[in-house]
């Protein structure tokens, strides 16, 4: 397998007609809907849940700690080998990928409805357990949908197209989960809104039922050695094989890749649980937050996704990742400005534009980059490993975000504490910039050695 960080032959550029024709293909539409299903529950156990809890006068420290349920996304590589090598009982007749997708989607929908029934009034412990089940099932859904998307692509062009469709669906669901839901919360209450979002997982269920199983498992067995999973050799291959394959393929660069990925969006993760409470303390209403996210945020996200894709094609993954690492912390500094300036519609709009643009830009590049690093036969496990590294440190540290703000508030006003906190989260983005710079330098060096023109 060639080193995916080096683009040796530029892919053939598709024309506008080809793009629109591809968007009409069933596989692309299904990928978009599966991406929507993956993104739908993500913020409902994170930032959106923090707004619900903040309105219920839950302490900031408790809000920060309950965000730890999101660690399920960071440890999904632990059970990803099971998804890679075993069929789901009963549902396995749909195929390994489709069976796991359907099971996880049904559990996500049911757990979200359970959160709606419990609510903060039912106790933080019970609500936290329901949120943990939601996050665990959602992380499992991510494992198998990512594997299905990668295995369904016949070539690099299709990989890019399916990744873009997935990102479009995912980002649309994210906006629904942090903007549109605020209007529903105003109309029918938070409990009703969460119940509706749980029922909306039916969209992903329908997409799974219409999806096709991507690969023949008998062909995969030849790659992974074909040993039965319950034998010692098979167990070794299930658990250790994916990681050894990754290290063998990328050698010493594997550690640099993992380090860069793990720190890439650290500023966003750390500040995440405090954004919702900050909005409430600033005096913003749910309607104002939702309207701005659905207008400025929506446009910025789609522009960012498009810009990230174009940059990856024109300048390569390394340069695009570096730019994403640079612009990402700008939104954190924007929140610092908001805390200093106070309630201001133009400032709020500017901060949301930068935040959603940078997330769309960096997200499109990072997902395509991580997808290109996987090997057939270990798709689910290797991608889960990469995406777990992407979020593990950030999801752990964000649990202390409420404690940090409360600590800063001891010697400062609440808004000053927020301003210092957001500025500090921007600073933690510096190591990612340095690591991405090293990755890009390595990429350019390998290109020169291979006799490939940069860019």
Tab-separated table of C-alpha atoms in Angstrom, residues 53-289:
chain	number	residue	atom	x	y	z
A	53	UNK	CA	-29.099	21.623	31.829
A	54	UNK	CA	-28.055	25.296	32.107
A	55	UNK	CA	-31.682	26.386	31.764
A	56	UNK	CA	-32.461	23.962	34.579
A	57	UNK	CA	-29.931	25.777	36.826
A	58	UNK	CA	-27.587	22.799	36.965
A	59	UNK	CA	-24.105	23.739	38.260
A	60	UNK	CA	-21.417	24.368	35.641
A	61	UNK	CA	-19.183	21.726	37.220
A	62	UNK	CA	-21.946	19.127	36.896
A	63	UNK	CA	-22.533	20.124	33.263
A	64	UNK	CA	-18.836	19.686	32.573
A	65	UNK	CA	-18.678	16.275	34.218
A	66	UNK	CA	-21.800	14.930	32.503
A	67	UNK	CA	-20.140	15.771	29.177
A	68	UNK	CA	-17.844	12.803	29.878
A	69	UNK	CA	-20.523	10.518	28.429
A	70	UNK	CA	-19.023	11.618	25.108
A	71	UNK	CA	-15.903	9.610	25.945
A	72	UNK	CA	-17.768	6.672	24.404
A	73	UNK	CA	-16.807	8.126	21.015
A	74	UNK	CA	-13.159	8.122	22.029
A	75	UNK	CA	-13.028	4.508	23.223
A	76	UNK	CA	-14.963	3.010	20.336
A	77	UNK	CA	-11.782	1.425	18.967
A	78	UNK	CA	-12.060	-1.053	21.870
A	79	UNK	CA	-15.216	-2.726	20.526
A	80	UNK	CA	-14.639	-1.849	16.852
A	81	UNK	CA	-12.912	-5.258	16.243
A	82	UNK	CA	-16.203	-6.939	17.183
A	83	UNK	CA	-18.003	-4.859	14.559
A	84	UNK	CA	-15.307	-5.766	12.022
A	85	UNK	CA	-15.362	-9.538	12.536
A	86	UNK	CA	-18.763	-10.620	13.939
A	87	UNK	CA	-22.326	-10.472	12.620
A	88	UNK	CA	-25.194	-9.204	14.765
A	89	UNK	CA	-27.478	-12.027	15.941
A	90	UNK	CA	-30.745	-12.099	13.960
A	91	UNK	CA	-30.002	-8.836	12.145
A	92	UNK	CA	-26.851	-10.399	10.676
A	93	UNK	CA	-28.957	-11.709	7.799
A	94	UNK	CA	-28.932	-8.140	6.461
A	95	UNK	CA	-25.145	-8.292	6.206
A	96	UNK	CA	-22.476	-7.438	8.760
A	97	UNK	CA	-22.399	-3.691	8.091
A	98	UNK	CA	-26.151	-3.239	7.641
A	99	UNK	CA	-26.978	-5.392	10.655
A	100	UNK	CA	-24.783	-3.354	12.991
A	101	UNK	CA	-26.070	-0.101	11.503
A	102	UNK	CA	-29.698	-1.036	12.081
A	103	UNK	CA	-29.119	-2.216	15.657
A	104	UNK	CA	-27.184	0.913	16.658
A	105	UNK	CA	-29.722	3.249	15.040
A	106	UNK	CA	-32.642	1.626	16.855
A	107	UNK	CA	-30.823	1.889	20.195
A	108	UNK	CA	-29.902	5.556	19.570
A	109	UNK	CA	-33.523	6.424	18.814
A	110	UNK	CA	-34.798	4.583	21.890
A	111	UNK	CA	-32.162	6.104	24.191
A	112	UNK	CA	-32.922	9.643	23.005
A	113	UNK	CA	-36.598	9.062	23.748
A	114	UNK	CA	-35.558	7.766	27.193
A	115	UNK	CA	-33.643	11.014	27.775
A	116	UNK	CA	-36.807	12.903	26.813
A	117	UNK	CA	-38.883	10.934	29.313
A	118	UNK	CA	-36.373	11.330	32.175
A	119	UNK	CA	-35.162	14.933	31.731
A	120	UNK	CA	-33.200	16.819	34.422
A	121	UNK	CA	-36.241	16.610	36.650
A	122	UNK	CA	-35.828	12.830	36.722
A	123	UNK	CA	-32.355	13.153	38.223
A	124	UNK	CA	-28.933	13.724	36.690
A	125	UNK	CA	-27.856	10.127	37.342
A	126	UNK	CA	-30.726	8.591	35.359
A	127	UNK	CA	-30.379	11.204	32.628
A	128	UNK	CA	-26.641	10.612	32.499
A	129	UNK	CA	-27.130	6.847	32.084
A	130	UNK	CA	-29.569	7.410	29.201
A	131	UNK	CA	-27.100	9.867	27.639
A	132	UNK	CA	-24.297	7.305	28.014
A	133	UNK	CA	-26.365	4.644	26.236
A	134	UNK	CA	-27.098	7.164	23.480
A	135	UNK	CA	-23.408	8.003	23.098
A	136	UNK	CA	-22.332	4.333	23.141
A	137	UNK	CA	-24.868	3.362	20.467
A	138	UNK	CA	-24.053	6.476	18.449
A	139	UNK	CA	-20.333	5.681	18.574
A	140	UNK	CA	-21.103	2.149	17.359
A	141	UNK	CA	-23.159	3.615	14.535
A	142	UNK	CA	-20.199	5.808	13.579
A	143	UNK	CA	-17.891	2.772	13.477
A	144	UNK	CA	-20.031	0.828	11.051
A	145	UNK	CA	-21.208	3.748	8.895
A	146	UNK	CA	-17.612	4.866	8.389
A	147	UNK	CA	-16.654	1.304	7.422
A	148	UNK	CA	-19.613	1.034	5.047
A	149	UNK	CA	-18.720	4.375	3.414
A	150	UNK	CA	-15.061	3.465	2.901
A	151	UNK	CA	-15.781	-0.056	1.639
A	152	UNK	CA	-18.505	1.174	-0.717
A	153	UNK	CA	-16.070	3.379	-2.665
A	154	UNK	CA	-14.534	1.745	-5.740
A	155	UNK	CA	-11.800	4.361	-6.195
A	156	UNK	CA	-10.415	7.630	-4.816
A	157	UNK	CA	-12.939	9.755	-6.720
A	158	UNK	CA	-15.850	7.824	-5.231
A	159	UNK	CA	-14.201	8.025	-1.813
A	160	UNK	CA	-14.149	11.806	-2.107
A	161	UNK	CA	-17.737	11.938	-3.327
A	162	UNK	CA	-19.095	9.643	-0.615
A	163	UNK	CA	-17.069	11.487	2.033
A	164	UNK	CA	-18.513	14.821	0.874
A	165	UNK	CA	-22.045	13.368	0.906
A	166	UNK	CA	-21.453	11.970	4.397
A	167	UNK	CA	-20.096	15.301	5.623
A	168	UNK	CA	-23.039	17.181	4.127
A	169	UNK	CA	-25.502	14.901	5.891
A	170	UNK	CA	-23.507	14.958	9.123
A	171	UNK	CA	-23.182	18.738	9.201
A	172	UNK	CA	-26.887	19.146	8.388
A	173	UNK	CA	-27.728	16.941	11.366
A	174	UNK	CA	-25.323	18.890	13.574
A	175	UNK	CA	-27.123	22.115	12.662
A	176	UNK	CA	-30.455	20.432	13.356
A	177	UNK	CA	-29.103	19.297	16.725
A	178	UNK	CA	-27.728	22.656	17.838
A	179	UNK	CA	-30.042	25.136	16.068
A	180	UNK	CA	-33.365	23.763	14.852
A	181	UNK	CA	-33.914	21.850	18.082
A	182	UNK	CA	-33.830	25.135	20.019
A	183	UNK	CA	-37.001	26.265	18.257
A	184	UNK	CA	-38.677	22.953	19.003
A	185	UNK	CA	-37.571	23.261	22.637
A	186	UNK	CA	-39.324	26.652	22.761
A	187	UNK	CA	-42.495	25.249	21.198
A	188	UNK	CA	-42.869	21.832	22.837
A	189	UNK	CA	-40.258	21.913	25.601
A	190	UNK	CA	-36.918	20.147	25.802
A	191	UNK	CA	-38.494	16.794	26.589
A	192	UNK	CA	-40.703	16.958	23.513
A	193	UNK	CA	-37.823	18.121	21.325
A	194	UNK	CA	-35.605	15.218	22.357
A	195	UNK	CA	-38.463	12.777	21.698
A	196	UNK	CA	-38.884	14.171	18.170
A	197	UNK	CA	-35.152	13.900	17.497
A	198	UNK	CA	-35.209	10.310	18.723
A	199	UNK	CA	-38.040	9.508	16.315
A	200	UNK	CA	-36.071	11.229	13.513
A	201	UNK	CA	-33.537	8.389	13.664
A	202	UNK	CA	-36.092	6.570	11.492
A	203	UNK	CA	-34.501	8.461	8.563
A	204	UNK	CA	-31.244	6.586	9.082
A	205	UNK	CA	-33.092	3.303	9.597
A	206	UNK	CA	-34.778	3.656	6.206
A	207	UNK	CA	-31.411	4.471	4.577
A	208	UNK	CA	-29.913	1.313	6.094
A	209	UNK	CA	-32.745	-0.844	4.796
A	210	UNK	CA	-32.157	0.468	1.257
A	211	UNK	CA	-28.349	0.270	1.476
A	212	UNK	CA	-26.365	-2.562	-0.072
A	213	UNK	CA	-23.769	-4.615	1.774
A	214	UNK	CA	-20.479	-3.265	0.366
A	215	UNK	CA	-18.098	-6.245	0.209
A	216	UNK	CA	-17.967	-10.024	0.177
A	217	UNK	CA	-16.716	-11.232	3.584
A	218	UNK	CA	-15.101	-14.255	1.935
A	219	UNK	CA	-12.753	-11.913	0.076
A	220	UNK	CA	-11.936	-10.092	3.310
A	221	UNK	CA	-10.992	-13.383	4.980
A	222	UNK	CA	-8.160	-13.796	2.505
A	223	UNK	CA	-6.696	-10.460	3.599
A	224	UNK	CA	-7.034	-10.978	7.336
A	225	UNK	CA	-5.753	-14.546	7.306
A	226	UNK	CA	-9.094	-16.327	7.401
A	227	UNK	CA	-8.630	-17.790	10.898
A	228	UNK	CA	-11.829	-18.326	12.868
A	229	UNK	CA	-12.297	-15.439	15.363
A	230	UNK	CA	-12.656	-17.791	18.340
A	231	UNK	CA	-9.249	-19.452	17.773
A	232	UNK	CA	-6.099	-17.976	19.387
A	233	UNK	CA	-4.814	-16.851	15.992
A	234	UNK	CA	-8.195	-15.395	15.096
A	235	UNK	CA	-8.484	-13.522	18.405
A	236	UNK	CA	-4.996	-12.101	17.906
A	237	UNK	CA	-5.963	-10.901	14.444
A	238	UNK	CA	-9.252	-9.414	15.671
A	239	UNK	CA	-7.659	-7.429	18.493
A	240	UNK	CA	-4.068	-6.750	17.440
A	241	UNK	CA	-4.119	-7.228	13.674
A	242	UNK	CA	-5.637	-3.836	12.759
A	243	UNK	CA	-3.071	-1.923	14.821
A	244	UNK	CA	-0.089	-3.942	13.566
A	245	UNK	CA	-1.288	-3.436	9.997
A	246	UNK	CA	-1.521	0.316	10.533
A	247	UNK	CA	1.967	0.519	12.072
A	248	UNK	CA	3.444	-1.694	9.359
A	249	UNK	CA	1.913	0.440	6.606
A	250	UNK	CA	2.885	3.855	7.954
A	251	UNK	CA	5.961	2.902	10.023
A	252	UNK	CA	7.414	5.727	12.180
A	253	UNK	CA	5.082	8.266	10.614
A	254	UNK	CA	2.156	6.478	12.297
A	255	UNK	CA	2.981	8.090	15.654
A	256	UNK	CA	3.202	11.552	14.102
A	257	UNK	CA	-0.129	11.004	12.360
A	258	UNK	CA	-1.833	9.842	15.560
A	259	UNK	CA	-0.423	12.758	17.566
A	260	UNK	CA	-1.543	15.338	14.988
A	261	UNK	CA	-5.014	13.790	14.741
A	262	UNK	CA	-5.429	13.632	18.540
A	263	UNK	CA	-4.667	17.343	18.987
A	264	UNK	CA	-6.305	18.608	15.809
A	265	UNK	CA	-9.594	19.913	17.237
A	266	UNK	CA	-8.633	20.011	20.905
A	267	UNK	CA	-9.637	23.705	21.309
A	268	UNK	CA	-13.190	22.973	20.125
A	269	UNK	CA	-13.626	19.941	22.350
A	270	UNK	CA	-12.377	21.686	25.494
A	271	UNK	CA	-14.569	24.765	25.120
A	272	UNK	CA	-17.642	22.821	23.915
A	273	UNK	CA	-19.555	22.233	27.186
A	274	UNK	CA	-19.300	25.910	28.193
A	275	UNK	CA	-20.614	27.463	24.966
A	276	UNK	CA	-24.257	26.748	25.827
A	277	UNK	CA	-24.069	28.096	29.403
A	278	UNK	CA	-22.136	31.121	28.054
A	279	UNK	CA	-24.982	31.906	25.672
A	280	UNK	CA	-27.508	31.693	28.493
A	281	UNK	CA	-25.418	33.830	30.868
A	282	UNK	CA	-24.886	36.365	28.076
A	283	UNK	CA	-28.644	36.786	27.783
A	284	UNK	CA	-29.263	35.060	24.447
A	285	UNK	CA	-32.587	33.304	23.959
A	286	UNK	CA	-32.987	29.864	22.406
A	287	UNK	CA	-34.748	31.464	19.437
A	288	UNK	CA	-31.903	33.937	18.834
A	289	UNK	CA	-29.273	31.194	19.052
